[in-house]
Amino acid sequence: MGRARVGSVVFLAALVCALVFPAQAAGRGRERLWLEAQNRSLHNQRATLSEVARRAMPAVVSITTKQLTAETAVSGEEPQKGIGSGFIIRSDGYILTSAHVVEGASEVIISVLHPRGGVEEYPARVVGEDPRTDCALLKIDVPRKLPVLKLASASHVRSADWIVVIGNPFGLAHSVTVGVVSYMGRTDVTPNGRDGDFDYIQMDASINPGNSGGPVLDLHGDVVAVANAVNVAGQGIGFAIPIDIAKTVIPHLKAHGRVRRGWLGISVQDFSPEVAEAFNLPRGRGVVVTDVTEGGPGERAGLQTGDVIVGLDARRVQRAHTLRWQVAARGVGRDVKLRVNRLGRPMKVTVKLEEMPAEEAPAPTLAASSPGQTPTRGQSVLEDLLSPVPRSKPRPAAPPLEAEVEADSPGSEDSAPAR
């Protein structure tokens, strides 16, 4: 019996060798039409999506606003109400949200989860707001230390990374949606037609009215962006402002209630064949000065239309949007060194930044379309469709979801605004 069993094992082993070895020999003898993958085991993530949401939940707040208009004051009607989201960034009650959530509000109420369960409500004051980055800083006074979320950086975020969004869509407090980043650095869309310093993270996590101002978290539970806008004509296309932009403006909002931006006094556009032809420029790279404000800091420093800016201090300049934001973030009174090509001749120009004047009308661009025309190259069709997630009214028994989100007026092209 023992010999028979041993014989069976030997026979099976010989059969396996007969099946495997010829296949390997055949693979060596013929060129494969594919790349063979290694059988590697997958390692678990250090933090699961559910754990990220559970830990972050206590630091996410719901925001309810009341807006008293002239019409409601005369008629005696109830003030218009809105909802939004935010998150606590310091334990003594500082909260970050979107500026359009509290814009024009006469009263702001914050709902906070209590450690023992239930919800507490506190009146909030708007410390500062910045429409150009759509960021607002709020403050509530609470007789205890509050849980906070840590602010990371969007610089390590890549397409297809998992993210978690927590917010107050349609008044459904502390709702969680998950998805992946679908694009980084989306600057060719302008919500509500407003000019601003936007550098969106595009994602497929669901965002709805009431989500604005809520945190976008990575798998470590750190904030990498602030939920902000949605394409009302699409599905699975949401936009968030990188937290790096918010971290730049928060100190300004706390100190001054607004952002004091650096200003060069020029308009710039990305280098393109159309721009090169318009200014009779050779092929190159950088951003082109398309207009110089009379009496502004750029003109006094000697900048001229047709100059091509290729560097700011030690950084290379390739996008008009990036140059505008870097100049604005440097603040007022600083000297910046520009590396410029003028008719193919390199030169250096030092400019002392001044404070940006009151909001200016965007300068027309060479690629701009007239109303009713098909957008030309460089203009995004999403500008007609993208809208900041509006402050919806508190949720009724059966909310008309589709009716709450509407497209707003067309936006202006990204490369137009002057700095």
Coordinates of C-alpha atoms in Angstrom, one line a residue:
M1 CA 0.0 0.0 0.0
G2 CA 2.8 2.4 1.0
R3 CA 4.7 1.7 -2.3
A4 CA 1.5 2.4 -4.3
R5 CA 1.0 5.7 -2.5
V6 CA 4.6 6.7 -3.2
G7 CA 4.2 5.7 -6.8
S8 CA 1.1 7.9 -7.2
V9 CA 3.0 10.9 -5.8
V10 CA 5.9 10.4 -8.1
F11 CA 3.5 10.0 -11.1
L12 CA 1.7 13.3 -10.2
A13 CA 5.0 15.1 -9.8
A14 CA 6.2 13.9 -13.2
L15 CA 2.8 14.9 -14.8
V16 CA 3.1 18.5 -13.3
C17 CA 6.7 18.8 -14.6
A18 CA 5.6 17.5 -18.0
L19 CA 2.9 20.3 -18.2
V20 CA 4.9 23.2 -16.8
F21 CA 8.4 22.7 -18.4
P22 CA 7.1 22.5 -22.0
A23 CA 5.2 25.8 -21.4
Q24 CA 8.3 27.5 -20.0
A25 CA 10.3 26.2 -22.9
A26 CA 7.8 27.4 -25.4
G27 CA 7.9 30.9 -23.7
R28 CA 11.6 30.9 -24.1
G29 CA 11.4 29.8 -27.7
R30 CA 8.9 32.4 -28.9
E31 CA 8.8 36.2 -28.4
R32 CA 6.0 37.1 -26.0
L33 CA 3.4 39.7 -27.2
W34 CA 2.8 40.9 -23.6
L35 CA 4.7 41.9 -20.5
E36 CA 4.5 39.3 -17.8
A37 CA 3.4 40.7 -14.4
Q38 CA 4.8 39.4 -11.1
N39 CA 2.5 37.9 -8.6
R40 CA 2.9 40.5 -5.9
S41 CA 0.7 40.7 -2.8
L42 CA -1.1 44.0 -2.1
H43 CA -0.4 45.8 1.2
N44 CA -3.2 47.3 3.2
Q45 CA -3.4 51.1 3.4
R46 CA -2.5 52.5 6.8
A47 CA -5.9 54.1 7.1
T48 CA -9.1 52.9 5.6
L49 CA -11.7 55.2 4.2
S50 CA -14.1 54.5 7.0
E51 CA -11.4 55.2 9.6
V52 CA -10.5 58.5 8.0
A53 CA -14.2 59.6 8.0
R54 CA -14.7 58.5 11.6
R55 CA -11.7 60.4 13.0
A56 CA -12.4 63.6 11.0
M57 CA -16.2 63.8 11.7
P58 CA -16.0 65.7 15.0
A59 CA -14.0 68.6 13.5
V60 CA -16.4 69.1 10.6
V61 CA -19.2 71.7 11.2
S62 CA -22.5 72.6 9.5
I63 CA -23.1 76.3 8.7
T64 CA -26.5 77.9 8.6
T65 CA -26.8 81.5 7.4
K66 CA -29.5 84.2 7.2
Q67 CA -29.4 86.9 4.7
L68 CA -31.5 90.0 5.3
T69 CA -32.2 91.8 2.1
A70 CA -33.9 95.2 1.5
E71 CA -36.9 93.3 0.1
T72 CA -37.3 91.1 3.1
A73 CA -36.8 94.0 5.5
V74 CA -39.7 96.0 3.8
S75 CA -42.0 93.0 3.4
G76 CA -41.3 91.6 6.9
E77 CA -40.7 88.1 5.3
E78 CA -38.2 85.7 6.8
P79 CA -34.6 86.3 5.9
Q80 CA -33.2 84.0 3.2
K81 CA -31.5 81.0 4.7
G82 CA -28.6 79.0 3.4
I83 CA -26.4 76.1 4.4
G84 CA -22.8 75.2 4.0
S85 CA -19.9 73.3 5.5
G86 CA -16.7 74.1 7.3
F87 CA -14.0 72.5 9.5
I88 CA -12.2 73.5 12.6
I89 CA -8.5 74.4 12.1
R90 CA -7.7 75.6 15.7
S91 CA -9.0 74.3 19.0
D92 CA -10.1 77.8 20.2
G93 CA -12.8 78.0 17.5
Y94 CA -11.3 79.1 14.2
I95 CA -13.1 77.6 11.2
L96 CA -12.3 77.5 7.5
T97 CA -15.0 77.6 4.9
S98 CA -15.8 79.0 1.4
A99 CA -16.4 82.7 1.1
H100 CA -19.5 82.3 -0.9
V101 CA -21.1 80.3 1.9
V102 CA -21.1 83.4 4.2
E103 CA -21.3 86.1 1.5
G104 CA -23.8 88.8 2.5
A105 CA -24.9 86.9 5.5
S106 CA -26.4 88.9 8.4
E107 CA -26.2 85.9 10.8
V108 CA -24.0 82.8 10.8
I109 CA -24.7 79.8 13.0
I110 CA -22.3 76.9 13.5
S111 CA -23.4 73.4 14.4
V112 CA -20.8 71.4 16.3
L113 CA -20.9 67.7 17.4
H114 CA -20.6 67.4 21.1
P115 CA -18.2 64.7 22.5
R116 CA -21.0 63.0 24.4
G117 CA -23.4 63.1 21.4
G118 CA -25.9 65.6 20.1
V119 CA -25.3 68.9 18.4
E120 CA -24.4 72.3 19.8
E121 CA -25.1 75.6 18.0
Y122 CA -22.9 78.7 18.3
P123 CA -23.1 82.1 16.6
A124 CA -20.0 82.9 14.5
R125 CA -18.3 86.1 13.4
V126 CA -16.7 86.4 10.0
V127 CA -13.0 87.2 10.8
G128 CA -12.2 87.7 7.1
E129 CA -13.1 86.6 3.6
D130 CA -11.4 86.6 0.3
P131 CA -13.6 86.2 -2.8
R132 CA -10.7 85.7 -5.2
T133 CA -9.7 82.4 -3.5
D134 CA -13.3 81.8 -2.1
C135 CA -11.9 81.3 1.4
A136 CA -13.4 82.6 4.6
L137 CA -12.2 82.4 8.2
L138 CA -14.9 82.2 11.0
K139 CA -14.6 82.3 14.8
I140 CA -16.9 80.8 17.5
D141 CA -16.4 81.0 21.2
V142 CA -16.8 77.6 22.9
P143 CA -16.0 76.8 26.6
R144 CA -13.8 73.8 25.7
K145 CA -11.1 72.8 23.3
L146 CA -12.4 71.7 20.0
P147 CA -11.1 68.9 17.8
V148 CA -9.2 70.1 14.7
L149 CA -8.2 68.8 11.3
K150 CA -4.6 69.1 10.2
L151 CA -3.8 70.9 7.0
A152 CA -1.5 69.0 4.7
S153 CA -0.5 70.0 1.1
A154 CA -2.0 69.2 -2.2
S155 CA 1.5 69.0 -3.7
H156 CA 1.7 65.3 -2.9
V157 CA -1.8 64.5 -4.4
R158 CA -1.9 62.7 -7.7
S159 CA -4.6 61.7 -10.2
A160 CA -6.4 58.5 -9.1
D161 CA -5.6 59.1 -5.4
W162 CA -8.5 58.3 -3.1
I163 CA -10.1 61.2 -1.3
V164 CA -12.9 61.6 1.3
V165 CA -15.3 64.5 1.4
I166 CA -17.4 65.4 4.4
G167 CA -20.1 68.0 4.4
N168 CA -23.7 69.1 4.8
P169 CA -25.4 68.5 1.4
F170 CA -29.0 69.6 1.4
G171 CA -28.8 69.9 5.2
L172 CA -27.9 66.3 5.6
A173 CA -25.2 66.9 8.2
H174 CA -21.9 65.0 8.2
S175 CA -22.5 63.2 5.0
V176 CA -19.5 61.3 3.6
T177 CA -18.7 60.8 0.0
V178 CA -15.6 59.1 -1.4
G179 CA -13.9 59.1 -4.8
V180 CA -10.7 59.7 -6.6
V181 CA -8.8 62.7 -7.9
S182 CA -9.4 62.9 -11.6
Y183 CA -7.2 65.9 -12.5
M184 CA -4.8 68.3 -10.8
G185 CA -4.3 71.9 -11.6
R186 CA -7.6 72.8 -13.4
T187 CA -7.2 76.5 -14.2
D188 CA -9.3 76.7 -17.4
V189 CA -12.7 77.0 -15.6
T190 CA -14.2 80.0 -13.8
P191 CA -17.1 79.5 -11.4
N192 CA -20.0 82.0 -11.7
G193 CA -18.0 84.1 -14.2
R194 CA -15.9 85.5 -11.3
D195 CA -12.2 86.2 -11.8
G196 CA -10.1 84.6 -9.1
D197 CA -7.0 82.7 -8.1
F198 CA -8.3 79.2 -8.8
D199 CA -6.2 76.1 -9.3
Y200 CA -8.7 73.4 -8.9
I201 CA -8.4 69.7 -7.9
Q202 CA -11.0 67.9 -10.0
M203 CA -12.5 64.8 -8.4
D204 CA -15.4 62.4 -8.8
A205 CA -16.6 62.4 -5.2
S206 CA -20.2 63.7 -5.1
I207 CA -20.6 67.4 -4.2
N208 CA -24.0 69.0 -3.8
P209 CA -25.4 72.3 -2.4
G210 CA -24.3 72.5 1.2
N211 CA -21.0 70.8 0.6
S212 CA -19.1 74.0 -0.1
G213 CA -16.4 74.7 2.5
G214 CA -16.2 71.1 3.7
P215 CA -12.8 69.3 3.9
V216 CA -11.4 67.0 1.2
L217 CA -9.2 64.5 3.0
D218 CA -6.4 62.2 2.0
L219 CA -6.0 58.6 3.4
H220 CA -4.0 60.0 6.3
G221 CA -7.1 62.0 7.4
D222 CA -5.4 65.3 6.6
V223 CA -7.0 68.1 4.6
V224 CA -5.7 68.6 1.1
A225 CA -8.5 70.8 -0.4
V226 CA -11.7 72.6 0.3
A227 CA -14.9 71.5 -1.6
N228 CA -16.0 74.4 -3.7
A229 CA -17.7 73.9 -7.1
V230 CA -19.6 71.5 -9.3
N231 CA -20.3 71.1 -12.9
V232 CA -24.1 71.4 -12.8
A233 CA -24.5 69.7 -16.2
G234 CA -22.4 66.7 -15.5
Q235 CA -22.0 63.8 -13.1
G236 CA -19.0 62.9 -11.1
I237 CA -17.2 66.2 -11.8
G238 CA -16.5 68.2 -8.6
F239 CA -13.9 70.8 -7.9
A240 CA -12.0 71.7 -4.7
I241 CA -9.5 74.5 -3.9
P242 CA -6.0 73.1 -2.9
I243 CA -5.4 73.7 0.8
D244 CA -2.1 75.4 0.0
I245 CA -4.0 78.4 -1.3
A246 CA -6.1 78.6 1.8
K247 CA -2.9 78.3 4.0
T248 CA -1.5 81.3 2.2
V249 CA -4.5 83.5 2.8
I250 CA -5.5 82.5 6.3
P251 CA -2.9 84.7 8.0
H252 CA -4.0 87.7 6.0
L253 CA -7.7 87.0 6.9
K254 CA -6.8 86.8 10.6
A255 CA -4.6 89.9 10.6
H256 CA -6.5 92.2 8.2
G257 CA -9.9 90.6 7.5
R258 CA -8.8 90.5 3.8
V259 CA -5.9 89.7 1.6
R260 CA -3.4 92.4 0.7
R261 CA -2.2 91.1 -2.7
G262 CA 1.0 92.0 -4.4
W263 CA 0.5 93.8 -7.8
L264 CA 2.7 94.2 -10.8
G265 CA 0.4 96.4 -12.8
I266 CA 0.5 94.2 -15.9
S267 CA -1.7 91.8 -17.8
V268 CA -0.2 88.5 -18.9
Q269 CA -1.1 85.5 -21.1
D270 CA 0.3 82.1 -21.7
F271 CA 2.7 82.0 -24.6
S272 CA 0.8 80.6 -27.6
P273 CA 1.0 80.8 -31.4
E274 CA -1.8 83.3 -31.4
V275 CA -0.2 85.6 -28.9
A276 CA 3.2 85.2 -30.6
E277 CA 1.7 86.3 -33.9
A278 CA -0.1 89.2 -32.3
F279 CA 3.1 90.6 -30.8
N280 CA 5.4 89.5 -33.6
L281 CA 7.4 87.2 -31.2
P282 CA 9.7 84.3 -32.1
R283 CA 8.8 80.9 -30.8
G284 CA 9.5 80.5 -27.1
R285 CA 8.2 79.9 -23.6
G286 CA 7.1 81.9 -20.7
V287 CA 4.2 84.3 -20.3
V288 CA 3.7 87.4 -22.5
V289 CA 3.0 90.9 -21.2
T290 CA -0.1 92.0 -23.1
D291 CA -0.8 95.2 -21.3
V292 CA 1.0 97.6 -18.9
T293 CA -1.0 99.8 -16.5
E294 CA -0.1 103.4 -16.9
G295 CA 1.7 104.6 -13.7
G296 CA 1.8 101.1 -12.2
P297 CA 4.8 99.4 -10.7
G298 CA 5.5 97.4 -13.9
E299 CA 5.6 100.5 -16.0
R300 CA 7.9 102.3 -13.6
A301 CA 10.3 99.4 -13.6
G302 CA 10.4 99.5 -17.4
L303 CA 8.2 96.5 -18.4
Q304 CA 6.7 96.8 -21.9
T305 CA 4.0 95.0 -23.9
G306 CA 5.5 92.1 -25.8
D307 CA 8.0 91.3 -23.0
V308 CA 8.2 87.6 -22.3
I309 CA 8.6 86.8 -18.6
V310 CA 10.5 83.5 -18.1
G311 CA 11.4 83.7 -14.4
L312 CA 10.3 85.2 -11.1
D313 CA 13.1 85.3 -8.5
A314 CA 14.6 81.8 -8.6
R315 CA 11.5 80.1 -10.2
R316 CA 10.9 79.5 -13.8
V317 CA 7.6 80.9 -15.1
Q318 CA 5.6 78.9 -17.7
R319 CA 1.9 79.7 -16.9
A320 CA 0.2 83.1 -16.6
H321 CA -2.0 81.8 -13.8
T322 CA 1.0 80.7 -11.7
L323 CA 2.8 84.0 -12.1
R324 CA -0.3 85.9 -11.0
W325 CA -0.8 83.8 -7.9
Q326 CA 2.9 83.9 -6.9
V327 CA 3.0 87.7 -7.2
A328 CA -0.3 88.1 -5.3
A329 CA 0.9 85.7 -2.5
R330 CA 4.1 87.7 -2.0
G331 CA 2.2 90.6 -0.5
V332 CA 2.8 94.3 -0.7
G333 CA 6.1 96.2 -0.6
R334 CA 8.4 93.3 -1.6
D335 CA 10.9 93.5 -4.4
V336 CA 10.7 90.7 -7.0
K337 CA 13.2 90.0 -9.7
L338 CA 11.9 89.1 -13.1
R339 CA 13.8 87.4 -15.9
V340 CA 12.6 88.9 -19.2
N341 CA 13.2 88.3 -22.9
R342 CA 12.7 91.4 -25.0
L343 CA 12.9 90.8 -28.7
G344 CA 15.1 87.8 -28.0
R345 CA 17.4 89.7 -25.6
P346 CA 17.5 88.5 -22.0
M347 CA 17.3 91.1 -19.2
K348 CA 16.5 91.4 -15.5
V349 CA 13.9 93.7 -14.1
T350 CA 13.3 94.5 -10.4
V351 CA 9.7 95.5 -9.4
K352 CA 8.5 96.7 -6.0
L353 CA 5.0 95.2 -5.6
E354 CA 2.1 97.5 -4.6
E355 CA -1.3 96.6 -3.3
M356 CA -3.7 95.5 -5.9
P357 CA -6.4 98.1 -6.5
A358 CA -10.0 97.4 -5.9
E359 CA -11.4 94.6 -8.1
E360 CA -10.7 95.3 -11.7
A361 CA -12.7 94.3 -14.7
P362 CA -10.8 91.4 -16.5
A363 CA -8.9 92.6 -19.5
P364 CA -10.0 91.2 -22.9
T365 CA -7.9 88.4 -24.2
L366 CA -6.8 87.6 -27.7
A367 CA -8.6 84.3 -27.6
A368 CA -11.9 85.5 -26.1
S369 CA -15.1 84.8 -27.9
S370 CA -18.1 87.2 -28.3
P371 CA -21.4 86.2 -26.8
G372 CA -23.0 83.4 -28.7
Q373 CA -19.9 82.3 -30.5
T374 CA -18.3 78.9 -30.1
P375 CA -15.4 79.2 -27.6
T376 CA -12.1 79.6 -29.3
R377 CA -8.9 77.8 -28.4
G378 CA -8.0 78.4 -24.8
Q379 CA -11.5 79.1 -23.6
S380 CA -13.3 76.3 -21.6
V381 CA -16.8 75.3 -22.4
L382 CA -17.2 74.5 -18.7
E383 CA -17.2 78.2 -17.9
D384 CA -20.9 78.2 -18.8
L385 CA -21.6 75.2 -16.6
L386 CA -19.4 75.5 -13.5
S387 CA -20.9 77.0 -10.4
P388 CA -19.8 77.3 -6.8
V389 CA -22.0 74.9 -4.8
P390 CA -24.8 77.3 -3.8
R391 CA -26.0 77.8 -0.3
S392 CA -29.2 75.8 -0.6
K393 CA -32.2 76.4 1.6
P394 CA -32.6 74.0 4.6
R395 CA -33.9 70.6 3.4
P396 CA -37.6 70.2 3.0
A397 CA -39.3 66.8 3.4
A398 CA -38.7 65.9 -0.2
P399 CA -36.0 68.1 -1.7
P400 CA -36.0 68.7 -5.4
L401 CA -32.4 67.8 -5.9
E402 CA -32.1 68.7 -9.6
A403 CA -33.8 72.1 -9.1
E404 CA -31.4 73.3 -6.4
V405 CA -28.3 73.5 -8.7
E406 CA -28.5 75.9 -11.6
A407 CA -25.9 77.1 -14.1
D408 CA -24.8 80.7 -13.6
S409 CA -23.5 83.3 -16.1
P410 CA -20.6 82.6 -18.4
G411 CA -17.1 83.1 -17.0
S412 CA -14.1 84.9 -18.4
E413 CA -11.0 83.2 -19.7
D414 CA -8.3 82.2 -17.2
S415 CA -5.5 84.1 -18.8
A416 CA -7.3 87.5 -18.9
P417 CA -7.1 89.1 -15.4
A418 CA -4.4 91.7 -14.8
R419 CA -2.0 91.6 -11.8

